[in-house]
PDB file of C-alpha atoms in Angstrom:
ATOM      1  CA  MET A   1     157.943 106.282  90.781  1.00  0.00           C
ATOM      2  CA  LYS A   2     155.070 104.529  92.590  1.00  0.00           C
ATOM      3  CA  GLU A   3     152.055 106.174  92.956  1.00  0.00           C
ATOM      4  CA  ASN A   4     148.447 105.623  94.436  1.00  0.00           C
ATOM      5  CA  THR A   5     146.721 104.496  91.581  1.00  0.00           C
ATOM      6  CA  LEU A   6     142.856 103.085  90.946  1.00  0.00           C
ATOM      7  CA  LEU A   7     142.279 101.731  87.877  1.00  0.00           C
ATOM      8  CA  VAL A   8     139.250 100.325  86.603  1.00  0.00           C
ATOM      9  CA  VAL A   9     137.924  98.872  83.350  1.00  0.00           C
ATOM     10  CA  TYR A  10     134.351  99.279  81.758  1.00  0.00           C
ATOM     11  CA  ASP A  11     133.322  97.383  78.828  1.00  0.00           C
ATOM     12  CA  ASN A  12     131.792 100.780  76.791  1.00  0.00           C
ATOM     13  CA  HIS A  13     132.146 104.311  76.848  1.00  0.00           C
ATOM     14  CA  ASP A  14     128.791 105.004  78.678  1.00  0.00           C
ATOM     15  CA  ASP A  15     130.071 103.238  82.078  1.00  0.00           C
ATOM     16  CA  ALA A  16     133.529 104.944  81.381  1.00  0.00           C
ATOM     17  CA  ALA A  17     131.260 108.310  81.045  1.00  0.00           C
ATOM     18  CA  TRP A  18     129.313 107.740  83.939  1.00  0.00           C
ATOM     19  CA  ALA A  19     132.442 106.998  86.316  1.00  0.00           C
ATOM     20  CA  VAL A  20     134.050 110.203  85.241  1.00  0.00           C
ATOM     21  CA  GLU A  21     130.799 112.728  85.824  1.00  0.00           C
ATOM     22  CA  THR A  22     130.433 110.309  89.162  1.00  0.00           C
ATOM     23  CA  LEU A  23     134.160 111.130  90.225  1.00  0.00           C
ATOM     24  CA  LEU A  24     133.835 114.499  89.072  1.00  0.00           C
ATOM     25  CA  ASN A  25     130.727 115.041  91.182  1.00  0.00           C
ATOM     26  CA  GLY A  26     132.455 113.209  94.306  1.00  0.00           C
ATOM     27  CA  GLY A  27     134.974 115.814  94.420  1.00  0.00           C
ATOM     28  CA  ILE A  28     137.987 114.173  92.601  1.00  0.00           C
ATOM     29  CA  ASN A  29     139.983 116.582  90.700  1.00  0.00           C
ATOM     30  CA  LYS A  30     140.069 116.210  86.960  1.00  0.00           C
ATOM     31  CA  PHE A  31     143.236 116.571  86.595  1.00  0.00           C
ATOM     32  CA  HIS A  32     143.885 113.289  88.499  1.00  0.00           C
ATOM     33  CA  ILE A  33     141.701 111.351  85.972  1.00  0.00           C
ATOM     34  CA  THR A  34     142.855 109.751  83.031  1.00  0.00           C
ATOM     35  CA  VAL A  35     140.744 108.117  80.346  1.00  0.00           C
ATOM     36  CA  LEU A  36     142.072 105.535  78.102  1.00  0.00           C
ATOM     37  CA  GLY A  37     140.163 103.829  75.455  1.00  0.00           C
ATOM     38  CA  LYS A  38     139.476 103.828  71.555  1.00  0.00           C
ATOM     39  CA  GLY A  39     136.237 104.365  69.778  1.00  0.00           C
ATOM     40  CA  ASP A  40     134.220 107.008  68.021  1.00  0.00           C
ATOM     41  CA  PHE A  41     135.154 110.545  68.497  1.00  0.00           C
ATOM     42  CA  GLU A  42     131.331 111.097  68.890  1.00  0.00           C
ATOM     43  CA  GLU A  43     131.593 109.529  72.222  1.00  0.00           C
ATOM     44  CA  TYR A  44     134.987 111.787  73.571  1.00  0.00           C
ATOM     45  CA  ASP A  45     132.444 114.821  73.853  1.00  0.00           C
ATOM     46  CA  LYS A  46     131.376 113.448  77.631  1.00  0.00           C
ATOM     47  CA  PHE A  47     134.911 113.689  78.104  1.00  0.00           C
ATOM     48  CA  GLU A  48     135.333 117.346  77.277  1.00  0.00           C
ATOM     49  CA  PHE A  49     136.027 116.716  73.771  1.00  0.00           C
ATOM     50  CA  ASN A  50     136.999 120.426  72.131  1.00  0.00           C
ATOM     51  CA  LYS A  51     134.259 121.411  69.957  1.00  0.00           C
ATOM     52  CA  GLU A  52     136.109 124.568  68.480  1.00  0.00           C
ATOM     53  CA  ASN A  53     138.210 122.149  66.528  1.00  0.00           C
ATOM     54  CA  GLU A  54     135.171 121.431  63.963  1.00  0.00           C
ATOM     55  CA  ASP A  55     136.399 124.716  61.911  1.00  0.00           C
ATOM     56  CA  ALA A  56     139.817 123.585  61.982  1.00  0.00           C
ATOM     57  CA  VAL A  57     138.913 119.953  60.590  1.00  0.00           C
ATOM     58  CA  PHE A  58     136.818 121.461  57.606  1.00  0.00           C
ATOM     59  CA  ARG A  59     139.587 123.798  56.508  1.00  0.00           C
ATOM     60  CA  GLY A  60     141.558 120.740  57.026  1.00  0.00           C
ATOM     61  CA  GLU A  61     139.389 118.901  54.677  1.00  0.00           C
ATOM     62  CA  GLN A  62     139.394 121.652  51.962  1.00  0.00           C
ATOM     63  CA  GLY A  63     143.059 122.027  52.144  1.00  0.00           C
ATOM     64  CA  ALA A  64     143.440 118.167  51.484  1.00  0.00           C
ATOM     65  CA  PHE A  65     141.005 118.501  48.683  1.00  0.00           C
ATOM     66  CA  TRP A  66     142.554 121.120  46.841  1.00  0.00           C
ATOM     67  CA  GLY A  67     146.200 119.924  47.700  1.00  0.00           C
ATOM     68  CA  ALA A  68     145.025 116.552  46.278  1.00  0.00           C
ATOM     69  CA  LEU A  69     143.614 118.148  42.708  1.00  0.00           C
ATOM     70  CA  TRP A  70     146.734 120.198  42.160  1.00  0.00           C
ATOM     71  CA  GLY A  71     149.076 117.805  42.921  1.00  0.00           C
ATOM     72  CA  PHE A  72     147.248 115.447  40.935  1.00  0.00           C
ATOM     73  CA  LEU A  73     147.352 117.902  37.790  1.00  0.00           C
ATOM     74  CA  LEU A  74     150.792 118.938  38.308  1.00  0.00           C
ATOM     75  CA  GLY A  75     152.340 115.882  39.612  1.00  0.00           C
ATOM     76  CA  GLY A  76     152.088 113.966  36.112  1.00  0.00           C
ATOM     77  CA  LEU A  77     153.868 117.048  34.309  1.00  0.00           C
ATOM     78  CA  VAL A  78     156.816 117.270  36.931  1.00  0.00           C
ATOM     79  CA  VAL A  79     157.731 113.831  35.615  1.00  0.00           C
ATOM     80  CA  PHE A  80     158.645 114.888  32.156  1.00  0.00           C
ATOM     81  CA  VAL A  81     161.213 117.769  33.698  1.00  0.00           C
ATOM     82  CA  PRO A  82     164.489 116.635  33.349  1.00  0.00           C
ATOM     83  CA  GLY A  83     166.318 115.777  36.921  1.00  0.00           C
ATOM     84  CA  PHE A  84     162.884 115.775  38.791  1.00  0.00           C
ATOM     85  CA  GLY A  85     161.523 112.367  37.127  1.00  0.00           C
ATOM     86  CA  SER A  86     163.718 110.300  39.410  1.00  0.00           C
ATOM     87  CA  LEU A  87     162.689 112.077  42.323  1.00  0.00           C
ATOM     88  CA  VAL A  88     159.286 111.893  41.692  1.00  0.00           C
ATOM     89  CA  ALA A  89     159.734 108.057  40.936  1.00  0.00           C
ATOM     90  CA  SER A  90     161.089 107.928  44.648  1.00  0.00           C
ATOM     91  CA  GLY A  91     157.941 108.822  46.095  1.00  0.00           C
ATOM     92  CA  PRO A  92     156.758 105.059  46.689  1.00  0.00           C
ATOM     93  CA  LEU A  93     160.048 104.278  48.452  1.00  0.00           C
ATOM     94  CA  ILE A  94     159.860 107.112  50.590  1.00  0.00           C
ATOM     95  CA  GLY A  95     156.135 105.912  51.440  1.00  0.00           C
ATOM     96  CA  SER A  96     157.124 102.784  52.415  1.00  0.00           C
ATOM     97  CA  LEU A  97     159.855 103.776  54.725  1.00  0.00           C
ATOM     98  CA  SER A  98     157.637 106.441  56.591  1.00  0.00           C
ATOM     99  CA  GLY A  99     155.063 103.551  57.328  1.00  0.00           C
ATOM    100  CA  LEU A 100     157.905 101.461  58.515  1.00  0.00           C
ATOM    101  CA  ALA A 101     158.535 104.810  60.913  1.00  0.00           C
ATOM    102  CA  ALA A 102     155.051 105.101  62.001  1.00  0.00           C
ATOM    103  CA  SER A 103     154.928 101.277  62.704  1.00  0.00           C
ATOM    104  CA  ALA A 104     157.698 101.454  64.865  1.00  0.00           C
ATOM    105  CA  THR A 105     156.225 104.770  66.542  1.00  0.00           C
ATOM    106  CA  LEU A 106     152.918 102.557  67.289  1.00  0.00           C
ATOM    107  CA  GLY A 107     155.146 100.142  69.149  1.00  0.00           C
ATOM    108  CA  ALA A 108     157.021 102.245  70.846  1.00  0.00           C
ATOM    109  CA  ALA A 109     153.717 103.882  72.461  1.00  0.00           C
ATOM    110  CA  VAL A 110     152.491 100.651  73.136  1.00  0.00           C
ATOM    111  CA  SER A 111     155.679  99.866  75.043  1.00  0.00           C
ATOM    112  CA  ALA A 112     155.551 103.147  76.726  1.00  0.00           C
ATOM    113  CA  MET A 113     152.129 102.622  78.331  1.00  0.00           C
ATOM    114  CA  VAL A 114     153.241  99.147  79.389  1.00  0.00           C
ATOM    115  CA  SER A 115     155.863 101.139  81.091  1.00  0.00           C
ATOM    116  CA  TRP A 116     154.048 103.746  82.757  1.00  0.00           C
ATOM    117  CA  PHE A 117     151.507 100.966  84.004  1.00  0.00           C
ATOM    118  CA  MET A 118     154.654  99.268  85.571  1.00  0.00           C
ATOM    119  CA  ASP A 119     155.712 102.682  87.063  1.00  0.00           C
ATOM    120  CA  LEU A 120     152.379 103.023  88.697  1.00  0.00           C
ATOM    121  CA  GLY A 121     153.352  99.934  90.746  1.00  0.00           C
ATOM    122  CA  MET A 122     151.941  97.220  88.767  1.00  0.00           C
ATOM    123  CA  THR A 123     153.530  93.874  88.337  1.00  0.00           C
ATOM    124  CA  LYS A 124     154.600  93.218  84.152  1.00  0.00           C
ATOM    125  CA  ALA A 125     151.858  90.872  84.061  1.00  0.00           C
ATOM    126  CA  GLU A 126     149.141  93.709  85.430  1.00  0.00           C
ATOM    127  CA  ALA A 127     150.437  96.017  82.915  1.00  0.00           C
ATOM    128  CA  LYS A 128     150.086  93.445  80.134  1.00  0.00           C
ATOM    129  CA  HIS A 129     146.408  92.335  81.155  1.00  0.00           C
ATOM    130  CA  TYR A 130     145.504  96.161  80.788  1.00  0.00           C
ATOM    131  CA  GLU A 131     147.293  96.546  77.647  1.00  0.00           C
ATOM    132  CA  ASP A 132     145.322  93.695  76.207  1.00  0.00           C
ATOM    133  CA  MET A 133     142.105  95.236  77.899  1.00  0.00           C
ATOM    134  CA  LEU A 134     142.618  97.958  75.771  1.00  0.00           C
ATOM    135  CA  LYS A 135     143.203  96.379  72.593  1.00  0.00           C
ATOM    136  CA  GLN A 136     140.025  94.489  73.196  1.00  0.00           C
ATOM    137  CA  GLY A 137     138.196  97.771  72.903  1.00  0.00           C
ATOM    138  CA  LYS A 138     137.445  98.226  76.708  1.00  0.00           C
ATOM    139  CA  ASN A 139     138.056 101.764  78.368  1.00  0.00           C
ATOM    140  CA  LEU A 140     140.168 102.154  81.530  1.00  0.00           C
ATOM    141  CA  VAL A 141     139.375 105.227  83.940  1.00  0.00           C
ATOM    142  CA  ILE A 142     142.509 105.886  86.160  1.00  0.00           C
ATOM    143  CA  VAL A 143     142.525 108.279  89.155  1.00  0.00           C
ATOM    144  CA  GLN A 144     145.945 109.257  91.008  1.00  0.00           C
ATOM    145  CA  GLY A 145     146.365 110.787  93.913  1.00  0.00           C
ATOM    146  CA  SER A 146     146.755 110.727  97.530  1.00  0.00           C
ATOM    147  CA  VAL A 147     145.588 107.355  99.570  1.00  0.00           C
ATOM    148  CA  GLU A 148     142.299 109.052 100.805  1.00  0.00           C
ATOM    149  CA  GLU A 149     141.582 110.608  97.505  1.00  0.00           C
ATOM    150  CA  VAL A 150     142.177 107.322  95.642  1.00  0.00           C
ATOM    151  CA  LYS A 151     140.033 105.395  98.285  1.00  0.00           C
ATOM    152  CA  LYS A 152     136.941 107.704  98.203  1.00  0.00           C
ATOM    153  CA  ALA A 153     137.260 107.567  94.111  1.00  0.00           C
ATOM    154  CA  LYS A 154     136.912 103.543  94.917  1.00  0.00           C
ATOM    155  CA  SER A 155     134.068 103.778  97.279  1.00  0.00           C
ATOM    156  CA  LEU A 156     132.332 106.308  94.772  1.00  0.00           C
ATOM    157  CA  LEU A 157     132.683 103.904  91.755  1.00  0.00           C
ATOM    158  CA  GLU A 158     131.808 100.258  93.600  1.00  0.00           C
ATOM    159  CA  ASN A 159     128.414 101.664  93.964  1.00  0.00           C
ATOM    160  CA  GLN A 160     128.125 101.233  90.242  1.00  0.00           C
ATOM    161  CA  GLY A 161     128.617  97.627  90.630  1.00  0.00           C
ATOM    162  CA  LYS A 162     130.386  97.562  86.867  1.00  0.00           C
ATOM    163  CA  GLY A 163     133.901  97.440  86.212  1.00  0.00           C
ATOM    164  CA  GLU A 164     136.914  95.680  87.153  1.00  0.00           C
ATOM    165  CA  ILE A 165     138.333  97.434  90.122  1.00  0.00           C
ATOM    166  CA  LYS A 166     142.080  97.532  91.424  1.00  0.00           C
ATOM    167  CA  LEU A 167     143.539  99.906  93.838  1.00  0.00           C
ATOM    168  CA  HIS A 168     147.361  99.916  93.942  1.00  0.00           C
ATOM    169  CA  LEU A 169     148.691 101.995  97.015  1.00  0.00           C
ATOM    170  CA  LYS A 170     152.089 103.070  97.853  1.00  0.00           C
ATOM    171  CA  SER A 171     154.394 100.759  99.817  1.00  0.00           C
TER     172      SER A 171
END
């Protein structure tokens, strides 16, 4: 289903953060704004990154440490238990298969993103262009909504003079 969409490509997180702040201050509903990009987690603070997860990260690190320690100490003993040795030896094979599955999942995610762009009304060439931009480390700010809302967002962001702006309207 084709929607009214404004897509802006920015070179860095600071410009994308400015754009989001400008849109929110200009009255654009935050649920109509999507930001795509990759980078350091510190940069996501500008996009409402949830800092309450810091405690969960600390506990996760502790669990990883103690789990690795006990796994190392007890893992060597399990090899000598009859019937379990071959099971332990199959670990690297299972690890390889899970790596293959993870790669397939990543490829599917990229394909899904291209399909989503095409669903927004872009041509396949445009969708691939934006995929390439993301791979290059650029940031995409996407606004979806009514014709008036995306035109308002465009006028707010044109004043910045940065970024590649593309407006897609329902036909």
